[in-house]
PDB file of N, CA and C in Angstrom:
ATOM      1  N   UNK A   1     -88.181  80.296  14.803  1.00 54.00           N
ATOM      2  CA  UNK A   1     -86.925  79.446  15.433  1.00 54.00           C
ATOM      3  C   UNK A   1     -86.858  79.398  16.682  1.00 54.00           C
ATOM      4  N   UNK A   2     -86.744  80.672  17.765  1.00 62.00           N
ATOM      5  CA  UNK A   2     -86.370  80.508  19.061  1.00 62.00           C
ATOM      6  C   UNK A   2     -84.854  81.266  19.393  1.00 62.00           C
ATOM      7  N   UNK A   3     -84.358  81.563  20.204  1.00 90.00           N
ATOM      8  CA  UNK A   3     -83.076  81.232  21.041  1.00 90.00           C
ATOM      9  C   UNK A   3     -82.318  80.134  21.395  1.00 90.00           C
ATOM     10  N   UNK A   4     -81.577  79.330  19.938  1.00 95.00           N
ATOM     11  CA  UNK A   4     -80.987  78.598  20.141  1.00 95.00           C
ATOM     12  C   UNK A   4     -78.896  78.829  19.675  1.00 95.00           C
ATOM     13  N   UNK A   5     -78.685  77.864  20.129  1.00 97.00           N
ATOM     14  CA  UNK A   5     -77.304  77.796  20.085  1.00 97.00           C
ATOM     15  C   UNK A   5     -76.338  77.269  19.384  1.00 97.00           C
ATOM     16  N   UNK A   6     -75.908  78.017  18.068  1.00 98.00           N
ATOM     17  CA  UNK A   6     -75.299  76.690  17.878  1.00 98.00           C
ATOM     18  C   UNK A   6     -73.544  76.814  17.337  1.00 98.00           C
ATOM     19  N   UNK A   7     -72.968  75.432  17.241  1.00 98.00           N
ATOM     20  CA  UNK A   7     -71.312  75.069  17.615  1.00 98.00           C
ATOM     21  C   UNK A   7     -71.228  74.841  16.581  1.00 98.00           C
ATOM     22  N   UNK A   8     -70.129  76.224  15.491  1.00 98.00           N
ATOM     23  CA  UNK A   8     -69.318  75.432  15.120  1.00 98.00           C
ATOM     24  C   UNK A   8     -68.250  74.599  14.196  1.00 98.00           C
ATOM     25  N   UNK A   9     -67.504  74.100  14.201  1.00 97.00           N
ATOM     26  CA  UNK A   9     -66.108  73.647  13.702  1.00 97.00           C
ATOM     27  C   UNK A   9     -65.853  73.272  12.364  1.00 97.00           C
ATOM     28  N   UNK A  10     -65.934  74.498  11.905  1.00 96.00           N
ATOM     29  CA  UNK A  10     -64.859  74.573  10.830  1.00 96.00           C
ATOM     30  C   UNK A  10     -66.112  75.923  10.116  1.00 96.00           C
ATOM     31  N   UNK A  11     -65.491  77.309   9.862  1.00 95.00           N
ATOM     32  CA  UNK A  11     -65.978  77.786   8.898  1.00 95.00           C
ATOM     33  C   UNK A  11     -65.324  78.329   7.402  1.00 95.00           C
ATOM     34  N   UNK A  12     -65.357  77.065   6.511  1.00 92.00           N
ATOM     35  CA  UNK A  12     -64.609  77.339   5.409  1.00 92.00           C
ATOM     36  C   UNK A  12     -66.364  77.494   4.974  1.00 92.00           C
ATOM     37  N   UNK A  13     -66.321  76.783   2.902  1.00 92.00           N
ATOM     38  CA  UNK A  13     -66.341  77.771   2.744  1.00 92.00           C
ATOM     39  C   UNK A  13     -68.072  76.914   2.661  1.00 92.00           C
ATOM     40  N   UNK A  14     -68.574  75.912   3.360  1.00 94.00           N
ATOM     41  CA  UNK A  14     -69.733  74.955   3.451  1.00 94.00           C
ATOM     42  C   UNK A  14     -69.922  75.553   5.136  1.00 94.00           C
ATOM     43  N   UNK A  15     -69.215  75.707   6.233  1.00 96.00           N
ATOM     44  CA  UNK A  15     -69.621  75.508   7.380  1.00 96.00           C
ATOM     45  C   UNK A  15     -70.107  77.417   7.451  1.00 96.00           C
ATOM     46  N   UNK A  16     -69.055  78.197   7.168  1.00 95.00           N
ATOM     47  CA  UNK A  16     -69.607  80.171   6.659  1.00 95.00           C
ATOM     48  C   UNK A  16     -70.895  79.675   6.159  1.00 95.00           C
ATOM     49  N   UNK A  17     -70.884  79.764   5.041  1.00 96.00           N
ATOM     50  CA  UNK A  17     -72.254  79.697   4.145  1.00 96.00           C
ATOM     51  C   UNK A  17     -73.538  79.087   4.896  1.00 96.00           C
ATOM     52  N   UNK A  18     -72.948  78.289   5.928  1.00 97.00           N
ATOM     53  CA  UNK A  18     -74.879  77.668   6.907  1.00 97.00           C
ATOM     54  C   UNK A  18     -74.634  78.461   8.249  1.00 97.00           C
ATOM     55  N   UNK A  19     -73.799  79.232   8.561  1.00 97.00           N
ATOM     56  CA  UNK A  19     -73.949  79.741   9.914  1.00 97.00           C
ATOM     57  C   UNK A  19     -74.265  81.102   9.979  1.00 97.00           C
ATOM     58  N   UNK A  20     -74.185  82.044   8.346  1.00 97.00           N
ATOM     59  CA  UNK A  20     -74.050  82.684   7.710  1.00 97.00           C
ATOM     60  C   UNK A  20     -76.176  82.901   7.539  1.00 97.00           C
ATOM     61  N   UNK A  21     -76.021  81.419   6.788  1.00 97.00           N
ATOM     62  CA  UNK A  21     -77.804  81.685   6.580  1.00 97.00           C
ATOM     63  C   UNK A  21     -78.398  81.430   7.607  1.00 97.00           C
ATOM     64  N   UNK A  22     -77.647  80.697   8.368  1.00 96.00           N
ATOM     65  CA  UNK A  22     -78.980  81.114  10.021  1.00 96.00           C
ATOM     66  C   UNK A  22     -79.063  81.165  10.382  1.00 96.00           C
ATOM     67  N   UNK A  23     -77.692  82.725  10.608  1.00 96.00           N
ATOM     68  CA  UNK A  23     -77.509  83.796  11.725  1.00 96.00           C
ATOM     69  C   UNK A  23     -78.426  85.280  10.396  1.00 96.00           C
ATOM     70  N   UNK A  24     -79.232  84.745   9.260  1.00 96.00           N
ATOM     71  CA  UNK A  24     -79.426  86.128   8.261  1.00 96.00           C
ATOM     72  C   UNK A  24     -81.169  85.391   8.842  1.00 96.00           C
ATOM     73  N   UNK A  25     -81.521  84.313   8.629  1.00 95.00           N
ATOM     74  CA  UNK A  25     -82.792  83.839   9.611  1.00 95.00           C
ATOM     75  C   UNK A  25     -83.345  83.894  10.699  1.00 95.00           C
ATOM     76  N   UNK A  26     -82.244  84.065  11.514  1.00 94.00           N
ATOM     77  CA  UNK A  26     -82.663  83.665  13.164  1.00 94.00           C
ATOM     78  C   UNK A  26     -81.583  85.003  13.568  1.00 94.00           C
ATOM     79  N   UNK A  27     -81.621  86.404  13.711  1.00 94.00           N
ATOM     80  CA  UNK A  27     -80.459  86.752  14.025  1.00 94.00           C
ATOM     81  C   UNK A  27     -80.371  86.604  15.881  1.00 94.00           C
ATOM     82  N   UNK A  28     -81.038  86.668  16.323  1.00 95.00           N
ATOM     83  CA  UNK A  28     -81.260  86.340  18.069  1.00 95.00           C
ATOM     84  C   UNK A  28     -80.188  84.808  18.533  1.00 95.00           C
ATOM     85  N   UNK A  29     -80.235  84.686  16.918  1.00 96.00           N
ATOM     86  CA  UNK A  29     -79.273  83.335  17.502  1.00 96.00           C
ATOM     87  C   UNK A  29     -77.935  83.483  18.392  1.00 96.00           C
ATOM     88  N   UNK A  30     -77.432  82.660  18.111  1.00 97.00           N
ATOM     89  CA  UNK A  30     -75.800  82.309  19.461  1.00 97.00           C
ATOM     90  C   UNK A  30     -74.885  81.490  18.297  1.00 97.00           C
ATOM     91  N   UNK A  31     -74.216  81.821  17.969  1.00 98.00           N
ATOM     92  CA  UNK A  31     -73.000  81.469  16.798  1.00 98.00           C
ATOM     93  C   UNK A  31     -71.783  81.096  17.876  1.00 98.00           C
ATOM     94  N   UNK A  32     -71.275  79.695  18.327  1.00 98.00           N
ATOM     95  CA  UNK A  32     -69.721  79.549  18.933  1.00 98.00           C
ATOM     96  C   UNK A  32     -69.037  79.492  17.146  1.00 98.00           C
ATOM     97  N   UNK A  33     -67.946  79.225  17.920  1.00 98.00           N
ATOM     98  CA  UNK A  33     -67.195  79.036  16.241  1.00 98.00           C
ATOM     99  C   UNK A  33     -65.431  78.603  16.136  1.00 98.00           C
ATOM    100  N   UNK A  34     -64.952  77.243  15.376  1.00 97.00           N
ATOM    101  CA  UNK A  34     -64.185  77.292  16.506  1.00 97.00           C
ATOM    102  C   UNK A  34     -63.986  76.872  14.570  1.00 97.00           C
ATOM    103  N   UNK A  35     -62.038  77.435  14.568  1.00 96.00           N
ATOM    104  CA  UNK A  35     -61.798  76.655  13.350  1.00 96.00           C
ATOM    105  C   UNK A  35     -60.266  77.251  13.691  1.00 96.00           C
ATOM    106  N   UNK A  36     -59.145  76.396  13.250  1.00 93.00           N
ATOM    107  CA  UNK A  36     -58.326  77.213  13.622  1.00 93.00           C
ATOM    108  C   UNK A  36     -57.312  77.431  12.222  1.00 93.00           C
ATOM    109  N   UNK A  37     -57.962  78.067  11.503  1.00 93.00           N
ATOM    110  CA  UNK A  37     -57.500  79.373  10.196  1.00 93.00           C
ATOM    111  C   UNK A  37     -57.836  80.485  11.132  1.00 93.00           C
ATOM    112  N   UNK A  38     -57.725  81.189  12.060  1.00 93.00           N
ATOM    113  CA  UNK A  38     -57.921  82.322  13.065  1.00 93.00           C
ATOM    114  C   UNK A  38     -58.591  83.344  11.948  1.00 93.00           C
ATOM    115  N   UNK A  39     -58.086  83.104  10.911  1.00 93.00           N
ATOM    116  CA  UNK A  39     -57.980  84.748   9.735  1.00 93.00           C
ATOM    117  C   UNK A  39     -59.810  84.444   9.289  1.00 93.00           C
ATOM    118  N   UNK A  40     -60.244  83.129   9.819  1.00 93.00           N
ATOM    119  CA  UNK A  40     -61.537  82.814   9.952  1.00 93.00           C
ATOM    120  C   UNK A  40     -62.866  83.179  10.257  1.00 93.00           C
ATOM    121  N   UNK A  41     -62.098  82.735  11.559  1.00 94.00           N
ATOM    122  CA  UNK A  41     -62.754  83.244  12.231  1.00 94.00           C
ATOM    123  C   UNK A  41     -62.954  85.005  13.020  1.00 94.00           C
ATOM    124  N   UNK A  42     -62.088  86.074  12.872  1.00 94.00           N
ATOM    125  CA  UNK A  42     -62.059  86.848  12.789  1.00 94.00           C
ATOM    126  C   UNK A  42     -63.174  87.443  11.438  1.00 94.00           C
ATOM    127  N   UNK A  43     -62.904  86.943  10.812  1.00 94.00           N
ATOM    128  CA  UNK A  43     -63.638  87.198   9.213  1.00 94.00           C
ATOM    129  C   UNK A  43     -64.953  87.601   9.724  1.00 94.00           C
ATOM    130  N   UNK A  44     -65.039  85.968  10.422  1.00 95.00           N
ATOM    131  CA  UNK A  44     -67.025  85.799  10.939  1.00 95.00           C
ATOM    132  C   UNK A  44     -67.598  86.950  12.211  1.00 95.00           C
ATOM    133  N   UNK A  45     -66.466  86.817  13.077  1.00 95.00           N
ATOM    134  CA  UNK A  45     -66.993  87.750  13.767  1.00 95.00           C
ATOM    135  C   UNK A  45     -67.361  89.007  12.975  1.00 95.00           C
ATOM    136  N   UNK A  46     -66.172  89.601  12.843  1.00 95.00           N
ATOM    137  CA  UNK A  46     -66.650  90.969  11.586  1.00 95.00           C
ATOM    138  C   UNK A  46     -68.101  90.961  10.856  1.00 95.00           C
ATOM    139  N   UNK A  47     -68.187  90.015  10.486  1.00 95.00           N
ATOM    140  CA  UNK A  47     -69.304  89.841   9.703  1.00 95.00           C
ATOM    141  C   UNK A  47     -70.585  89.488  10.224  1.00 95.00           C
ATOM    142  N   UNK A  48     -70.348  89.313  11.973  1.00 95.00           N
ATOM    143  CA  UNK A  48     -71.692  89.538  12.537  1.00 95.00           C
ATOM    144  C   UNK A  48     -72.108  88.233  12.109  1.00 95.00           C
ATOM    145  N   UNK A  49     -71.237  86.974  12.370  1.00 96.00           N
ATOM    146  CA  UNK A  49     -72.419  85.595  12.259  1.00 96.00           C
ATOM    147  C   UNK A  49     -71.788  84.841  13.105  1.00 96.00           C
ATOM    148  N   UNK A  50     -69.944  85.239  13.811  1.00 97.00           N
ATOM    149  CA  UNK A  50     -69.715  84.490  14.837  1.00 97.00           C
ATOM    150  C   UNK A  50     -69.451  85.051  15.846  1.00 97.00           C
ATOM    151  N   UNK A  51     -70.923  85.052  17.044  1.00 97.00           N
ATOM    152  CA  UNK A  51     -70.902  85.836  18.436  1.00 97.00           C
ATOM    153  C   UNK A  51     -69.825  85.133  19.178  1.00 97.00           C
ATOM    154  N   UNK A  52     -69.342  84.692  19.323  1.00 97.00           N
ATOM    155  CA  UNK A  52     -68.136  83.604  20.483  1.00 97.00           C
ATOM    156  C   UNK A  52     -67.656  83.050  19.301  1.00 97.00           C
ATOM    157  N   UNK A  53     -66.176  83.630  19.264  1.00 97.00           N
ATOM    158  CA  UNK A  53     -64.897  82.675  18.928  1.00 97.00           C
ATOM    159  C   UNK A  53     -64.302  81.923  19.895  1.00 97.00           C
ATOM    160  N   UNK A  54     -63.885  80.295  19.109  1.00 97.00           N
ATOM    161  CA  UNK A  54     -63.410  80.133  20.209  1.00 97.00           C
ATOM    162  C   UNK A  54     -61.997  79.294  20.213  1.00 97.00           C
ATOM    163  N   UNK A  55     -60.881  79.668  20.075  1.00 94.00           N
ATOM    164  CA  UNK A  55     -59.684  79.278  20.208  1.00 94.00           C
ATOM    165  C   UNK A  55     -59.137  77.858  20.445  1.00 94.00           C
ATOM    166  N   UNK A  56     -60.248  76.841  21.159  1.00 95.00           N
ATOM    167  CA  UNK A  56     -59.661  75.447  21.126  1.00 95.00           C
ATOM    168  C   UNK A  56     -61.409  74.881  21.790  1.00 95.00           C
ATOM    169  N   UNK A  57     -61.562  73.454  21.018  1.00 95.00           N
ATOM    170  CA  UNK A  57     -62.744  73.110  21.628  1.00 95.00           C
ATOM    171  C   UNK A  57     -62.716  72.123  23.193  1.00 95.00           C
ATOM    172  N   UNK A  58     -63.624  73.647  23.689  1.00 96.00           N
ATOM    173  CA  UNK A  58     -63.698  73.124  24.922  1.00 96.00           C
ATOM    174  C   UNK A  58     -64.945  73.629  25.313  1.00 96.00           C
ATOM    175  N   UNK A  59     -65.392  73.555  26.642  1.00 96.00           N
ATOM    176  CA  UNK A  59     -66.666  74.245  27.827  1.00 96.00           C
ATOM    177  C   UNK A  59     -67.353  75.623  27.290  1.00 96.00           C
ATOM    178  N   UNK A  60     -66.600  76.173  26.134  1.00 96.00           N
ATOM    179  CA  UNK A  60     -67.453  77.442  25.543  1.00 96.00           C
ATOM    180  C   UNK A  60     -68.118  76.828  24.482  1.00 96.00           C
ATOM    181  N   UNK A  61     -68.216  75.198  24.038  1.00 97.00           N
ATOM    182  CA  UNK A  61     -69.373  74.271  22.696  1.00 97.00           C
ATOM    183  C   UNK A  61     -70.719  74.267  24.402  1.00 97.00           C
ATOM    184  N   UNK A  62     -69.906  74.655  25.284  1.00 96.00           N
ATOM    185  CA  UNK A  62     -71.946  73.202  25.967  1.00 96.00           C
ATOM    186  C   UNK A  62     -72.310  73.549  25.968  1.00 96.00           C
ATOM    187  N   UNK A  63     -73.503  74.950  25.872  1.00 97.00           N
ATOM    188  CA  UNK A  63     -74.806  75.877  26.099  1.00 97.00           C
ATOM    189  C   UNK A  63     -74.577  75.117  23.838  1.00 97.00           C
ATOM    190  N   UNK A  64     -74.276  74.233  23.218  1.00 98.00           N
ATOM    191  CA  UNK A  64     -74.628  74.193  22.059  1.00 98.00           C
ATOM    192  C   UNK A  64     -75.725  73.215  22.276  1.00 98.00           C
ATOM    193  N   UNK A  65     -77.190  73.723  20.815  1.00 97.00           N
ATOM    194  CA  UNK A  65     -78.642  72.688  21.023  1.00 97.00           C
ATOM    195  C   UNK A  65     -77.992  72.308  19.667  1.00 97.00           C
ATOM    196  N   UNK A  66     -77.323  72.070  18.711  1.00 97.00           N
ATOM    197  CA  UNK A  66     -77.070  71.956  18.084  1.00 97.00           C
ATOM    198  C   UNK A  66     -74.988  72.312  16.735  1.00 97.00           C
ATOM    199  N   UNK A  67     -74.419  71.112  16.950  1.00 97.00           N
ATOM    200  CA  UNK A  67     -73.264  70.874  16.288  1.00 97.00           C
ATOM    201  C   UNK A  67     -73.121  70.941  14.768  1.00 97.00           C
ATOM    202  N   UNK A  68     -72.650  71.397  14.519  1.00 97.00           N
ATOM    203  CA  UNK A  68     -71.855  71.078  12.975  1.00 97.00           C
ATOM    204  C   UNK A  68     -70.338  71.169  12.799  1.00 97.00           C
ATOM    205  N   UNK A  69     -70.461  69.606  12.421  1.00 95.00           N
ATOM    206  CA  UNK A  69     -69.235  69.403  11.956  1.00 95.00           C
ATOM    207  C   UNK A  69     -68.997  69.797  10.303  1.00 95.00           C
ATOM    208  N   UNK A  70     -67.977  71.151  10.503  1.00 95.00           N
ATOM    209  CA  UNK A  70     -67.921  71.219   8.920  1.00 95.00           C
ATOM    210  C   UNK A  70     -66.744  71.119   8.396  1.00 95.00           C
ATOM    211  N   UNK A  71     -65.648  70.115   9.191  1.00 92.00           N
ATOM    212  CA  UNK A  71     -63.896  69.833   8.723  1.00 92.00           C
ATOM    213  C   UNK A  71     -63.808  68.530   7.112  1.00 92.00           C
ATOM    214  N   UNK A  72     -63.150  68.037   6.647  1.00 88.00           N
ATOM    215  CA  UNK A  72     -62.738  67.433   6.196  1.00 88.00           C
ATOM    216  C   UNK A  72     -62.929  66.513   6.933  1.00 88.00           C
ATOM    217  N   UNK A  73     -63.650  65.052   6.170  1.00 83.00           N
ATOM    218  CA  UNK A  73     -64.330  64.836   6.647  1.00 83.00           C
ATOM    219  C   UNK A  73     -63.068  63.135   7.557  1.00 83.00           C
ATOM    220  N   UNK A  74     -62.263  63.598   7.305  1.00 83.00           N
ATOM    221  CA  UNK A  74     -61.135  62.897   7.831  1.00 83.00           C
ATOM    222  C   UNK A  74     -61.034  63.220   9.430  1.00 83.00           C
ATOM    223  N   UNK A  75     -61.620  64.249   9.622  1.00 89.00           N
ATOM    224  CA  UNK A  75     -61.249  65.850  11.304  1.00 89.00           C
ATOM    225  C   UNK A  75     -62.153  65.109  11.893  1.00 89.00           C
ATOM    226  N   UNK A  76     -63.178  64.963  11.263  1.00 87.00           N
ATOM    227  CA  UNK A  76     -64.635  64.779  12.155  1.00 87.00           C
ATOM    228  C   UNK A  76     -64.550  64.175  13.251  1.00 87.00           C
ATOM    229  N   UNK A  77     -64.462  62.683  13.166  1.00 85.00           N
ATOM    230  CA  UNK A  77     -64.478  61.866  13.485  1.00 85.00           C
ATOM    231  C   UNK A  77     -63.383  62.463  15.339  1.00 85.00           C
ATOM    232  N   UNK A  78     -62.122  63.133  14.660  1.00 89.00           N
ATOM    233  CA  UNK A  78     -61.856  63.250  16.185  1.00 89.00           C
ATOM    234  C   UNK A  78     -62.399  64.366  17.003  1.00 89.00           C
ATOM    235  N   UNK A  79     -63.179  65.518  16.267  1.00 92.00           N
ATOM    236  CA  UNK A  79     -63.478  66.611  16.486  1.00 92.00           C
ATOM    237  C   UNK A  79     -65.164  65.827  16.908  1.00 92.00           C
ATOM    238  N   UNK A  80     -65.426  64.658  17.228  1.00 89.00           N
ATOM    239  CA  UNK A  80     -66.742  63.829  17.365  1.00 89.00           C
ATOM    240  C   UNK A  80     -65.731  63.964  18.823  1.00 89.00           C
ATOM    241  N   UNK A  81     -64.737  63.008  19.353  1.00 90.00           N
ATOM    242  CA  UNK A  81     -64.406  62.680  20.405  1.00 90.00           C
ATOM    243  C   UNK A  81     -64.184  63.830  21.067  1.00 90.00           C
ATOM    244  N   UNK A  82     -63.491  65.240  20.198  1.00 93.00           N
ATOM    245  CA  UNK A  82     -63.778  65.877  21.513  1.00 93.00           C
ATOM    246  C   UNK A  82     -65.063  66.960  22.235  1.00 93.00           C
ATOM    247  N   UNK A  83     -65.914  67.149  20.981  1.00 93.00           N
ATOM    248  CA  UNK A  83     -67.263  67.326  22.045  1.00 93.00           C
ATOM    249  C   UNK A  83     -68.124  65.964  22.984  1.00 93.00           C
ATOM    250  N   UNK A  84     -67.868  65.520  22.050  1.00 90.00           N
ATOM    251  CA  UNK A  84     -68.824  64.355  22.840  1.00 90.00           C
ATOM    252  C   UNK A  84     -68.828  64.127  24.466  1.00 90.00           C
ATOM    253  N   UNK A  85     -67.835  65.084  25.596  1.00 89.00           N
ATOM    254  CA  UNK A  85     -67.839  65.081  27.150  1.00 89.00           C
ATOM    255  C   UNK A  85     -68.212  66.835  27.245  1.00 89.00           C
ATOM    256  N   UNK A  86     -68.486  67.423  26.454  1.00 94.00           N
ATOM    257  CA  UNK A  86     -69.091  68.711  27.232  1.00 94.00           C
ATOM    258  C   UNK A  86     -70.380  69.314  26.470  1.00 94.00           C
ATOM    259  N   UNK A  87     -70.439  68.587  24.914  1.00 93.00           N
ATOM    260  CA  UNK A  87     -72.180  68.611  24.946  1.00 93.00           C
ATOM    261  C   UNK A  87     -72.861  68.707  25.891  1.00 93.00           C
ATOM    262  N   UNK A  88     -74.195  69.178  25.984  1.00 94.00           N
ATOM    263  CA  UNK A  88     -75.420  69.179  26.493  1.00 94.00           C
ATOM    264  C   UNK A  88     -76.190  67.831  26.579  1.00 94.00           C
ATOM    265  N   UNK A  89     -77.061  67.301  26.674  1.00 92.00           N
ATOM    266  CA  UNK A  89     -78.390  66.784  27.068  1.00 92.00           C
ATOM    267  C   UNK A  89     -78.887  67.102  26.302  1.00 92.00           C
ATOM    268  N   UNK A  90     -79.837  66.143  25.089  1.00 92.00           N
ATOM    269  CA  UNK A  90     -80.520  66.593  23.859  1.00 92.00           C
ATOM    270  C   UNK A  90     -79.726  67.941  22.935  1.00 92.00           C
ATOM    271  N   UNK A  91     -78.911  67.050  22.790  1.00 94.00           N
ATOM    272  CA  UNK A  91     -78.402  68.486  21.874  1.00 94.00           C
ATOM    273  C   UNK A  91     -78.023  67.964  20.283  1.00 94.00           C
ATOM    274  N   UNK A  92     -78.163  68.407  19.570  1.00 94.00           N
ATOM    275  CA  UNK A  92     -77.734  67.355  18.032  1.00 94.00           C
ATOM    276  C   UNK A  92     -76.061  67.841  17.274  1.00 94.00           C
ATOM    277  N   UNK A  93     -75.836  66.150  16.964  1.00 92.00           N
ATOM    278  CA  UNK A  93     -74.241  66.661  16.348  1.00 92.00           C
ATOM    279  C   UNK A  93     -74.975  66.398  14.331  1.00 92.00           C
ATOM    280  N   UNK A  94     -74.083  67.022  13.475  1.00 91.00           N
ATOM    281  CA  UNK A  94     -74.454  66.727  12.286  1.00 91.00           C
ATOM    282  C   UNK A  94     -72.841  67.399  12.063  1.00 91.00           C
ATOM    283  N   UNK A  95     -72.913  66.806  10.294  1.00 89.00           N
ATOM    284  CA  UNK A  95     -71.998  67.070   9.759  1.00 89.00           C
ATOM    285  C   UNK A  95     -72.198  67.661   8.612  1.00 89.00           C
ATOM    286  N   UNK A  96     -71.373  67.827   7.940  1.00 89.00           N
ATOM    287  CA  UNK A  96     -72.021  68.600   6.129  1.00 89.00           C
ATOM    288  C   UNK A  96     -70.671  67.513   5.493  1.00 89.00           C
ATOM    289  N   UNK A  97     -69.817  66.710   5.546  1.00 76.00           N
ATOM    290  CA  UNK A  97     -69.029  66.037   4.721  1.00 76.00           C
ATOM    291  C   UNK A  97     -69.993  64.622   3.945  1.00 76.00           C
ATOM    292  N   UNK A  98     -69.786  64.134   2.862  1.00 69.00           N
ATOM    293  CA  UNK A  98     -70.619  63.125   2.106  1.00 69.00           C
ATOM    294  C   UNK A  98     -69.804  61.894   2.773  1.00 69.00           C
ATOM    295  N   UNK A  99     -69.054  61.354   2.962  1.00 69.00           N
ATOM    296  CA  UNK A  99     -69.243  60.063   3.487  1.00 69.00           C
ATOM    297  C   UNK A  99     -69.446  59.821   5.179  1.00 69.00           C
ATOM    298  N   UNK A 100     -69.790  58.766   5.098  1.00 71.00           N
ATOM    299  CA  UNK A 100     -71.038  58.232   5.834  1.00 71.00           C
ATOM    300  C   UNK A 100     -70.186  57.621   7.091  1.00 71.00           C
ATOM    301  N   UNK A 101     -70.461  56.605   6.279  1.00 71.00           N
ATOM    302  CA  UNK A 101     -70.382  55.270   7.449  1.00 71.00           C
ATOM    303  C   UNK A 101     -68.706  55.399   8.069  1.00 71.00           C
ATOM    304  N   UNK A 102     -67.302  56.559   8.048  1.00 73.00           N
ATOM    305  CA  UNK A 102     -66.789  56.634   9.056  1.00 73.00           C
ATOM    306  C   UNK A 102     -67.584  57.374  10.116  1.00 73.00           C
ATOM    307  N   UNK A 103     -68.107  58.594  10.023  1.00 72.00           N
ATOM    308  CA  UNK A 103     -68.619  59.276  11.082  1.00 72.00           C
ATOM    309  C   UNK A 103     -69.498  58.732  12.109  1.00 72.00           C
ATOM    310  N   UNK A 104     -70.443  57.589  10.944  1.00 70.00           N
ATOM    311  CA  UNK A 104     -71.744  56.548  11.601  1.00 70.00           C
ATOM    312  C   UNK A 104     -70.603  55.784  12.483  1.00 70.00           C
ATOM    313  N   UNK A 105     -69.685  55.323  12.511  1.00 78.00           N
ATOM    314  CA  UNK A 105     -69.399  54.325  13.267  1.00 78.00           C
ATOM    315  C   UNK A 105     -68.498  54.934  13.934  1.00 78.00           C
ATOM    316  N   UNK A 106     -67.759  56.472  14.242  1.00 76.00           N
ATOM    317  CA  UNK A 106     -66.926  57.107  15.594  1.00 76.00           C
ATOM    318  C   UNK A 106     -68.801  57.139  16.116  1.00 76.00           C
ATOM    319  N   UNK A 107     -69.650  58.066  15.375  1.00 74.00           N
ATOM    320  CA  UNK A 107     -70.441  57.989  15.893  1.00 74.00           C
ATOM    321  C   UNK A 107     -71.218  56.295  17.382  1.00 74.00           C
ATOM    322  N   UNK A 108     -70.924  55.499  16.348  1.00 79.00           N
ATOM    323  CA  UNK A 108     -72.009  54.275  17.226  1.00 79.00           C
ATOM    324  C   UNK A 108     -70.666  53.875  19.033  1.00 79.00           C
ATOM    325  N   UNK A 109     -69.408  53.937  17.573  1.00 80.00           N
ATOM    326  CA  UNK A 109     -68.447  53.284  19.134  1.00 80.00           C
ATOM    327  C   UNK A 109     -68.403  54.245  20.129  1.00 80.00           C
ATOM    328  N   UNK A 110     -68.368  55.721  20.042  1.00 76.00           N
ATOM    329  CA  UNK A 110     -68.799  56.790  20.949  1.00 76.00           C
ATOM    330  C   UNK A 110     -69.750  56.924  21.176  1.00 76.00           C
ATOM    331  N   UNK A 111     -71.146  55.989  21.317  1.00 79.00           N
ATOM    332  CA  UNK A 111     -72.442  55.919  21.894  1.00 79.00           C
ATOM    333  C   UNK A 111     -72.620  57.367  21.852  1.00 79.00           C
ATOM    334  N   UNK A 112     -72.307  57.783  20.540  1.00 77.00           N
ATOM    335  CA  UNK A 112     -73.685  59.230  20.677  1.00 77.00           C
ATOM    336  C   UNK A 112     -74.592  59.055  19.645  1.00 77.00           C
ATOM    337  N   UNK A 113     -75.465  57.790  19.396  1.00 77.00           N
ATOM    338  CA  UNK A 113     -76.528  57.556  18.498  1.00 77.00           C
ATOM    339  C   UNK A 113     -77.866  58.385  19.160  1.00 77.00           C
ATOM    340  N   UNK A 114     -77.877  58.777  20.272  1.00 73.00           N
ATOM    341  CA  UNK A 114     -78.170  59.768  21.165  1.00 73.00           C
ATOM    342  C   UNK A 114     -79.027  61.272  19.908  1.00 73.00           C
ATOM    343  N   UNK A 115     -77.761  61.195  19.670  1.00 72.00           N
ATOM    344  CA  UNK A 115     -77.136  62.912  19.063  1.00 72.00           C
ATOM    345  C   UNK A 115     -77.226  62.455  17.769  1.00 72.00           C
TER     346      UNK A 115
END
């Protein structure tokens, strides 16, 4: 798989599970994560899932190859706006939400179709 940098916004049940599976499958990858619940971040660090905990969504995430939005659907549009100007060219963004219309509308309005 290689040395990829994954960015996680949200480390709840789904985000934490995906991050853990990625780390187990590819131990040399780097996982950068943000969660408003700092105890989730602390656990991910202590369990060797998260390499770089972030206290906010900022340039800490600028090296990410793939972003995972793992928060409630209502929050993901706002997080897309936050990562819009810090993502590197060629990076990808995906979400784990079940509802896609809102996220797709936001992607189009932010001109993020390329990722």
